[in-house]
Amino acid sequence: MILVRQEIGDVLRDFRLQKGRTLRQVASKASVALGYLSEVERGQKEASSEILASVADALDVPISTIMREVGDRISVLEGLTGFPDVVPDDLVASVEPELSLH
């Protein structure tokens, strides 16, 4: 079974390490308890959208980049070899009136 919280934690840890920051530095900058952030990174706790936004900001990484990486990793785990970066036409047609700029 794929656990989204595990993938989110792995991605957050990977970005933190890429940036050369300690858990303590990121937790402090994000105003999140060190132990809680550690549990999030280990996939033991689910982070709220507010916590994710704070951690993303502390890492200087857009939350959209974090979520795209999470989605890409889950796609690999699901065995999808390719996934489109576009919305299917039938879905666009169903929401197109709402997307109109008029």
PDB file of C-alpha atoms in Angstrom:
ATOM      1  CA  MET A   1       0.000   0.000   0.000  1.00  0.00           C
ATOM      2  CA  ILE A   2       1.277   3.445  -0.884  1.00  0.00           C
ATOM      3  CA  LEU A   3       1.254   5.919   1.986  1.00  0.00           C
ATOM      4  CA  VAL A   4       1.100   9.500   0.784  1.00  0.00           C
ATOM      5  CA  ARG A   5       2.422  10.749   4.124  1.00  0.00           C
ATOM      6  CA  GLN A   6       5.530   8.590   3.649  1.00  0.00           C
ATOM      7  CA  GLU A   7       6.175  10.039   0.200  1.00  0.00           C
ATOM      8  CA  ILE A   8       5.639  13.595   1.466  1.00  0.00           C
ATOM      9  CA  GLY A   9       8.096  12.957   4.283  1.00  0.00           C
ATOM     10  CA  ASP A  10      10.684  11.496   1.914  1.00  0.00           C
ATOM     11  CA  VAL A  11      10.362  14.461  -0.435  1.00  0.00           C
ATOM     12  CA  LEU A  12      10.657  16.990   2.387  1.00  0.00           C
ATOM     13  CA  ARG A  13      13.746  15.221   3.722  1.00  0.00           C
ATOM     14  CA  ASP A  14      15.315  15.055   0.254  1.00  0.00           C
ATOM     15  CA  PHE A  15      14.783  18.779  -0.339  1.00  0.00           C
ATOM     16  CA  ARG A  16      16.118  19.592   3.128  1.00  0.00           C
ATOM     17  CA  LEU A  17      19.255  17.564   2.530  1.00  0.00           C
ATOM     18  CA  GLN A  18      19.716  19.055  -0.960  1.00  0.00           C
ATOM     19  CA  LYS A  19      19.618  22.487   0.643  1.00  0.00           C
ATOM     20  CA  GLY A  20      22.175  21.407   3.259  1.00  0.00           C
ATOM     21  CA  ARG A  21      19.901  22.289   6.156  1.00  0.00           C
ATOM     22  CA  THR A  22      19.449  20.478   9.434  1.00  0.00           C
ATOM     23  CA  LEU A  23      16.118  19.355  10.771  1.00  0.00           C
ATOM     24  CA  ARG A  24      16.553  21.869  13.591  1.00  0.00           C
ATOM     25  CA  GLN A  25      17.129  24.759  11.147  1.00  0.00           C
ATOM     26  CA  VAL A  26      14.050  23.977   9.071  1.00  0.00           C
ATOM     27  CA  ALA A  27      11.834  23.358  12.099  1.00  0.00           C
ATOM     28  CA  SER A  28      12.912  26.654  13.624  1.00  0.00           C
ATOM     29  CA  LYS A  29      12.379  28.664  10.438  1.00  0.00           C
ATOM     30  CA  ALA A  30       9.004  26.987   9.825  1.00  0.00           C
ATOM     31  CA  SER A  31       7.925  27.441  13.476  1.00  0.00           C
ATOM     32  CA  VAL A  32       7.274  23.712  13.771  1.00  0.00           C
ATOM     33  CA  ALA A  33       8.317  21.513  16.677  1.00  0.00           C
ATOM     34  CA  LEU A  34      11.499  19.615  15.881  1.00  0.00           C
ATOM     35  CA  GLY A  35      10.026  16.280  16.973  1.00  0.00           C
ATOM     36  CA  TYR A  36       6.893  16.812  14.910  1.00  0.00           C
ATOM     37  CA  LEU A  37       8.863  17.657  11.758  1.00  0.00           C
ATOM     38  CA  SER A  38      10.997  14.583  12.340  1.00  0.00           C
ATOM     39  CA  GLU A  39       7.862  12.446  12.527  1.00  0.00           C
ATOM     40  CA  VAL A  40       6.522  14.039   9.331  1.00  0.00           C
ATOM     41  CA  GLU A  41       9.784  13.289   7.506  1.00  0.00           C
ATOM     42  CA  ARG A  42       9.641   9.672   8.698  1.00  0.00           C
ATOM     43  CA  GLY A  43       6.033   9.336   7.498  1.00  0.00           C
ATOM     44  CA  GLN A  44       4.712   8.806  11.017  1.00  0.00           C
ATOM     45  CA  LYS A  45       2.582  11.968  11.105  1.00  0.00           C
ATOM     46  CA  GLU A  46       0.408  13.663   8.501  1.00  0.00           C
ATOM     47  CA  ALA A  47       1.230  17.313   8.023  1.00  0.00           C
ATOM     48  CA  SER A  48      -1.567  19.838   7.554  1.00  0.00           C
ATOM     49  CA  SER A  49      -1.516  22.077   4.509  1.00  0.00           C
ATOM     50  CA  GLU A  50      -0.426  24.929   6.770  1.00  0.00           C
ATOM     51  CA  ILE A  51       2.548  22.945   8.073  1.00  0.00           C
ATOM     52  CA  LEU A  52       3.493  21.891   4.543  1.00  0.00           C
ATOM     53  CA  ALA A  53       3.345  25.510   3.406  1.00  0.00           C
ATOM     54  CA  SER A  54       5.531  26.626   6.333  1.00  0.00           C
ATOM     55  CA  VAL A  55       8.102  23.914   5.698  1.00  0.00           C
ATOM     56  CA  ALA A  56       8.134  24.629   1.962  1.00  0.00           C
ATOM     57  CA  ASP A  57       8.719  28.295   2.724  1.00  0.00           C
ATOM     58  CA  ALA A  58      11.500  27.414   5.176  1.00  0.00           C
ATOM     59  CA  LEU A  59      13.124  25.318   2.447  1.00  0.00           C
ATOM     60  CA  ASP A  60      12.665  28.050  -0.182  1.00  0.00           C
ATOM     61  CA  VAL A  61      10.856  25.534  -2.397  1.00  0.00           C
ATOM     62  CA  PRO A  62       7.403  26.207  -3.872  1.00  0.00           C
ATOM     63  CA  ILE A  63       4.800  23.871  -2.423  1.00  0.00           C
ATOM     64  CA  SER A  64       3.757  23.063  -6.001  1.00  0.00           C
ATOM     65  CA  THR A  65       7.261  21.687  -6.626  1.00  0.00           C
ATOM     66  CA  ILE A  66       7.038  19.526  -3.515  1.00  0.00           C
ATOM     67  CA  MET A  67       3.614  18.200  -4.459  1.00  0.00           C
ATOM     68  CA  ARG A  68       4.666  17.524  -8.065  1.00  0.00           C
ATOM     69  CA  GLU A  69       7.619  15.471  -6.794  1.00  0.00           C
ATOM     70  CA  VAL A  70       5.298  13.564  -4.449  1.00  0.00           C
ATOM     71  CA  GLY A  71       2.934  12.870  -7.359  1.00  0.00           C
ATOM     72  CA  ASP A  72       5.776  11.753  -9.600  1.00  0.00           C
ATOM     73  CA  ARG A  73       7.056   9.333  -6.958  1.00  0.00           C
ATOM     74  CA  ILE A  74       3.600   7.895  -6.369  1.00  0.00           C
ATOM     75  CA  SER A  75       3.159   7.402 -10.123  1.00  0.00           C
ATOM     76  CA  VAL A  76       6.377   5.393 -10.208  1.00  0.00           C
ATOM     77  CA  LEU A  77       5.231   3.296  -7.248  1.00  0.00           C
ATOM     78  CA  GLU A  78       1.921   2.664  -9.009  1.00  0.00           C
ATOM     79  CA  GLY A  79       3.834   1.408 -12.022  1.00  0.00           C
ATOM     80  CA  LEU A  80       2.855   4.216 -14.347  1.00  0.00           C
ATOM     81  CA  THR A  81       5.565   4.673 -16.932  1.00  0.00           C
ATOM     82  CA  GLY A  82       4.236   7.885 -18.346  1.00  0.00           C
ATOM     83  CA  PHE A  83       1.738  10.377 -17.128  1.00  0.00           C
ATOM     84  CA  PRO A  84       0.388  13.385 -18.972  1.00  0.00           C
ATOM     85  CA  ASP A  85       0.988  16.948 -17.844  1.00  0.00           C
ATOM     86  CA  VAL A  86      -2.300  17.982 -19.418  1.00  0.00           C
ATOM     87  CA  VAL A  87      -5.909  17.728 -18.341  1.00  0.00           C
ATOM     88  CA  PRO A  88      -7.938  15.196 -20.374  1.00  0.00           C
ATOM     89  CA  ASP A  89     -10.291  16.792 -22.940  1.00  0.00           C
ATOM     90  CA  ASP A  90     -13.434  15.315 -21.384  1.00  0.00           C
ATOM     91  CA  LEU A  91     -12.544  16.858 -18.022  1.00  0.00           C
ATOM     92  CA  VAL A  92     -11.779  20.237 -19.593  1.00  0.00           C
ATOM     93  CA  ALA A  93     -15.149  20.194 -21.357  1.00  0.00           C
ATOM     94  CA  SER A  94     -16.953  19.554 -18.084  1.00  0.00           C
ATOM     95  CA  VAL A  95     -15.346  22.520 -16.289  1.00  0.00           C
ATOM     96  CA  GLU A  96     -14.674  24.864 -19.206  1.00  0.00           C
ATOM     97  CA  PRO A  97     -17.580  27.246 -18.467  1.00  0.00           C
ATOM     98  CA  GLU A  98     -16.150  27.776 -14.977  1.00  0.00           C
ATOM     99  CA  LEU A  99     -12.706  28.496 -16.416  1.00  0.00           C
ATOM    100  CA  SER A 100     -13.962  31.152 -18.792  1.00  0.00           C
ATOM    101  CA  LEU A 101     -12.464  34.609 -18.278  1.00  0.00           C
ATOM    102  CA  HIS A 102     -15.673  36.321 -19.442  1.00  0.00           C
TER     103      HIS A 102
END
